[in-house]
């Protein structure tokens, strides 16, 4: 099920580009490289950079499951899979 769902989400580009840790070649190391590059670019342009980093432990437990199921339906995950 995991492989089919992941394949579906990647095929239709449902993951947000800046979402790391789930997609192919989108590890948390890539997130660090991207933010480091952005900071260096801003320093070269004499701009300020501000970051807020939040680690939500057990984040799935805080999600309203009825909203999650509606979102899955919206993105095309319907029928038995969503039931």
Short mmCIF file of N, CA and C in Angstrom, two decimals:
data_model
loop_
_atom_site.label_atom_id
_atom_site.label_comp_id
_atom_site.label_asym_id
_atom_site.label_seq_id
_atom_site.Cartn_x
_atom_site.Cartn_y
_atom_site.Cartn_z
N UNK A 1 0.82 -1.18 0.00
CA UNK A 1 0.00 0.00 0.00
C UNK A 1 0.87 1.26 0.00
N UNK A 2 1.91 1.25 0.83
CA UNK A 2 2.82 2.40 0.92
C UNK A 2 3.42 2.72 -0.45
N UNK A 3 3.91 1.71 -1.14
CA UNK A 3 4.56 1.91 -2.44
C UNK A 3 3.58 2.48 -3.45
N UNK A 4 2.36 1.96 -3.48
CA UNK A 4 1.35 2.45 -4.43
C UNK A 4 0.97 3.89 -4.13
N UNK A 5 0.77 4.19 -2.85
CA UNK A 5 0.39 5.55 -2.46
C UNK A 5 1.51 6.54 -2.77
N UNK A 6 2.73 6.18 -2.44
CA UNK A 6 3.87 7.05 -2.71
C UNK A 6 4.02 7.27 -4.21
N UNK A 7 3.87 6.23 -5.00
CA UNK A 7 3.96 6.33 -6.45
C UNK A 7 2.89 7.28 -7.00
N UNK A 8 1.67 7.17 -6.49
CA UNK A 8 0.57 8.04 -6.91
C UNK A 8 0.88 9.50 -6.59
N UNK A 9 1.34 9.75 -5.37
CA UNK A 9 1.62 11.12 -4.94
C UNK A 9 2.75 11.74 -5.76
N UNK A 10 3.75 10.94 -6.10
CA UNK A 10 4.86 11.45 -6.91
C UNK A 10 4.44 11.64 -8.36
N UNK A 11 3.66 10.71 -8.89
CA UNK A 11 3.23 10.79 -10.30
C UNK A 11 2.46 12.07 -10.57
N UNK A 12 1.61 12.47 -9.63
CA UNK A 12 0.78 13.66 -9.82
C UNK A 12 1.33 14.89 -9.10
N UNK A 13 2.59 14.81 -8.67
CA UNK A 13 3.29 15.95 -8.03
C UNK A 13 2.46 16.58 -6.92
N UNK A 14 1.96 15.75 -6.02
CA UNK A 14 1.13 16.23 -4.92
C UNK A 14 1.97 16.76 -3.77
N UNK A 15 3.16 16.21 -3.58
CA UNK A 15 4.03 16.72 -2.53
C UNK A 15 4.49 18.12 -2.88
N UNK A 16 4.50 19.00 -1.89
CA UNK A 16 5.02 20.35 -2.06
C UNK A 16 6.53 20.26 -2.29
N UNK A 17 7.06 21.09 -3.16
CA UNK A 17 8.48 21.03 -3.54
C UNK A 17 9.41 21.10 -2.33
N UNK A 18 9.08 21.93 -1.36
CA UNK A 18 9.95 22.10 -0.20
C UNK A 18 9.65 21.12 0.93
N UNK A 19 8.93 20.05 0.64
CA UNK A 19 8.67 19.03 1.65
C UNK A 19 9.77 17.98 1.53
N UNK A 20 10.50 17.80 2.61
CA UNK A 20 11.64 16.91 2.59
C UNK A 20 11.38 15.66 3.42
N UNK A 21 12.12 14.62 3.12
CA UNK A 21 12.06 13.41 3.92
C UNK A 21 11.11 12.36 3.39
N UNK A 22 10.29 12.68 2.39
CA UNK A 22 9.30 11.72 1.89
C UNK A 22 9.54 11.33 0.44
N UNK A 23 9.90 12.28 -0.40
CA UNK A 23 10.06 12.01 -1.81
C UNK A 23 11.44 11.47 -2.15
N UNK A 24 11.55 10.94 -3.36
CA UNK A 24 12.83 10.45 -3.84
C UNK A 24 13.81 11.61 -3.93
N UNK A 25 15.01 11.41 -3.46
CA UNK A 25 16.07 12.42 -3.51
C UNK A 25 15.66 13.73 -2.84
N UNK A 26 14.87 13.66 -1.78
CA UNK A 26 14.43 14.85 -1.05
C UNK A 26 14.63 14.62 0.44
N UNK A 27 15.85 14.38 0.84
CA UNK A 27 16.15 14.06 2.24
C UNK A 27 16.25 15.33 3.07
N UNK A 28 16.34 15.14 4.37
CA UNK A 28 16.51 16.29 5.25
C UNK A 28 17.86 16.97 5.02
N UNK A 29 18.84 16.21 4.52
CA UNK A 29 20.13 16.82 4.18
C UNK A 29 19.95 17.84 3.05
N UNK A 30 19.05 17.55 2.12
CA UNK A 30 18.78 18.50 1.04
C UNK A 30 18.15 19.78 1.59
N UNK A 31 17.33 19.65 2.62
CA UNK A 31 16.73 20.83 3.25
C UNK A 31 17.82 21.72 3.85
N UNK A 32 18.78 21.10 4.51
CA UNK A 32 19.89 21.86 5.12
C UNK A 32 20.70 22.56 4.04
N UNK A 33 20.98 21.86 2.95
CA UNK A 33 21.74 22.47 1.85
C UNK A 33 20.98 23.65 1.24
N UNK A 34 19.67 23.49 1.08
CA UNK A 34 18.87 24.57 0.49
C UNK A 34 18.85 25.81 1.37
N UNK A 35 18.64 25.64 2.68
CA UNK A 35 18.60 26.80 3.57
C UNK A 35 19.98 27.45 3.69
N UNK A 36 21.03 26.64 3.70
CA UNK A 36 22.39 27.19 3.75
C UNK A 36 22.68 28.01 2.50
N UNK A 37 22.28 27.49 1.36
CA UNK A 37 22.48 28.21 0.10
C UNK A 37 21.70 29.52 0.09
N UNK A 38 20.46 29.49 0.61
CA UNK A 38 19.65 30.71 0.65
C UNK A 38 20.27 31.75 1.58
N UNK A 39 20.79 31.32 2.70
CA UNK A 39 21.44 32.24 3.64
C UNK A 39 22.67 32.87 2.98
N UNK A 40 23.49 32.06 2.31
CA UNK A 40 24.69 32.58 1.64
C UNK A 40 24.32 33.57 0.54
N UNK A 41 23.28 33.25 -0.22
CA UNK A 41 22.82 34.16 -1.28
C UNK A 41 22.38 35.50 -0.68
N UNK A 42 21.62 35.44 0.41
CA UNK A 42 21.17 36.68 1.05
C UNK A 42 22.33 37.47 1.63
N UNK A 43 23.32 36.79 2.19
CA UNK A 43 24.50 37.50 2.71
C UNK A 43 25.23 38.21 1.58
N UNK A 44 25.37 37.57 0.42
CA UNK A 44 26.02 38.19 -0.74
C UNK A 44 25.27 39.44 -1.19
N UNK A 45 23.95 39.47 -0.97
CA UNK A 45 23.12 40.60 -1.38
C UNK A 45 22.88 41.59 -0.24
N UNK A 46 23.60 41.39 0.87
CA UNK A 46 23.45 42.24 2.06
C UNK A 46 22.01 42.25 2.59
N UNK A 47 21.36 41.10 2.54
CA UNK A 47 20.00 40.95 3.05
C UNK A 47 20.03 40.15 4.35
N UNK A 48 19.00 40.33 5.15
CA UNK A 48 18.85 39.57 6.38
C UNK A 48 18.10 38.27 6.10
N UNK A 49 18.36 37.30 6.93
CA UNK A 49 17.65 36.03 6.84
C UNK A 49 17.15 35.65 8.23
N UNK A 50 15.92 35.22 8.28
CA UNK A 50 15.34 34.79 9.56
C UNK A 50 14.74 33.40 9.34
N UNK A 51 14.92 32.55 10.32
CA UNK A 51 14.35 31.21 10.20
C UNK A 51 13.65 30.80 11.48
N UNK A 52 12.57 30.09 11.31
CA UNK A 52 11.85 29.50 12.44
C UNK A 52 11.77 28.01 12.17
N UNK A 53 12.30 27.23 13.08
CA UNK A 53 12.36 25.79 12.89
C UNK A 53 11.54 25.11 13.98
N UNK A 54 10.60 24.28 13.56
CA UNK A 54 9.71 23.62 14.51
C UNK A 54 9.77 22.11 14.26
N UNK A 55 9.97 21.38 15.32
CA UNK A 55 9.95 19.92 15.25
C UNK A 55 8.70 19.45 15.99
N UNK A 56 7.72 18.96 15.23
CA UNK A 56 6.48 18.50 15.82
C UNK A 56 6.57 17.00 16.07
N UNK A 57 6.79 16.65 17.31
CA UNK A 57 6.83 15.24 17.65
C UNK A 57 5.42 14.69 17.63
N UNK A 58 5.26 13.51 17.11
CA UNK A 58 3.97 12.84 17.00
C UNK A 58 2.96 13.73 16.30
N UNK A 59 3.39 14.38 15.22
CA UNK A 59 2.55 15.34 14.50
C UNK A 59 1.27 14.68 13.98
N UNK A 60 1.36 13.43 13.54
CA UNK A 60 0.18 12.77 12.98
C UNK A 60 -0.94 12.68 14.02
N UNK A 61 -0.58 12.54 15.27
CA UNK A 61 -1.59 12.43 16.33
C UNK A 61 -2.36 13.74 16.53
N UNK A 62 -1.82 14.86 16.04
CA UNK A 62 -2.50 16.15 16.20
C UNK A 62 -3.40 16.48 15.01
N UNK A 63 -3.39 15.65 13.97
CA UNK A 63 -4.17 15.91 12.76
C UNK A 63 -5.62 15.47 12.98
N UNK A 64 -6.57 16.33 12.57
CA UNK A 64 -7.97 15.95 12.60
C UNK A 64 -8.19 14.96 11.45
N UNK A 65 -8.49 13.73 11.78
CA UNK A 65 -8.55 12.66 10.77
C UNK A 65 -9.68 12.86 9.76
N UNK A 66 -10.77 13.51 10.15
CA UNK A 66 -11.83 13.76 9.17
C UNK A 66 -11.36 14.74 8.10
N UNK A 67 -10.57 15.74 8.51
CA UNK A 67 -10.00 16.69 7.54
C UNK A 67 -8.99 15.98 6.65
N UNK A 68 -8.16 15.13 7.23
CA UNK A 68 -7.18 14.38 6.46
C UNK A 68 -7.86 13.52 5.39
N UNK A 69 -8.92 12.83 5.75
CA UNK A 69 -9.64 11.98 4.79
C UNK A 69 -10.26 12.81 3.67
N UNK A 70 -10.76 14.00 3.99
CA UNK A 70 -11.30 14.89 2.96
C UNK A 70 -10.20 15.35 2.01
N UNK A 71 -9.02 15.66 2.56
CA UNK A 71 -7.90 16.09 1.72
C UNK A 71 -7.43 14.95 0.81
N UNK A 72 -7.37 13.74 1.34
CA UNK A 72 -7.00 12.59 0.52
C UNK A 72 -7.98 12.41 -0.62
N UNK A 73 -9.27 12.56 -0.34
CA UNK A 73 -10.30 12.47 -1.38
C UNK A 73 -10.09 13.56 -2.42
N UNK A 74 -9.80 14.77 -1.97
CA UNK A 74 -9.56 15.89 -2.88
C UNK A 74 -8.41 15.59 -3.85
N UNK A 75 -7.37 14.92 -3.36
CA UNK A 75 -6.21 14.63 -4.20
C UNK A 75 -6.35 13.34 -5.00
N UNK A 76 -7.52 12.71 -4.94
CA UNK A 76 -7.78 11.55 -5.79
C UNK A 76 -7.66 10.21 -5.11
N UNK A 77 -7.48 10.19 -3.81
CA UNK A 77 -7.36 8.93 -3.09
C UNK A 77 -8.75 8.64 -2.52
N UNK A 78 -9.50 7.80 -3.27
CA UNK A 78 -10.91 7.58 -2.97
C UNK A 78 -11.21 6.09 -2.85
N UNK A 79 -12.46 5.83 -2.58
CA UNK A 79 -12.96 4.46 -2.58
C UNK A 79 -12.46 3.65 -1.39
N UNK A 80 -12.17 2.39 -1.65
CA UNK A 80 -11.76 1.45 -0.60
C UNK A 80 -10.52 1.95 0.13
N UNK A 81 -9.59 2.51 -0.60
CA UNK A 81 -8.34 3.00 -0.01
C UNK A 81 -8.63 4.06 1.04
N UNK A 82 -9.54 4.97 0.74
CA UNK A 82 -9.86 6.04 1.67
C UNK A 82 -10.79 5.58 2.78
N UNK A 83 -11.56 4.54 2.51
CA UNK A 83 -12.46 4.01 3.55
C UNK A 83 -11.64 3.38 4.66
#
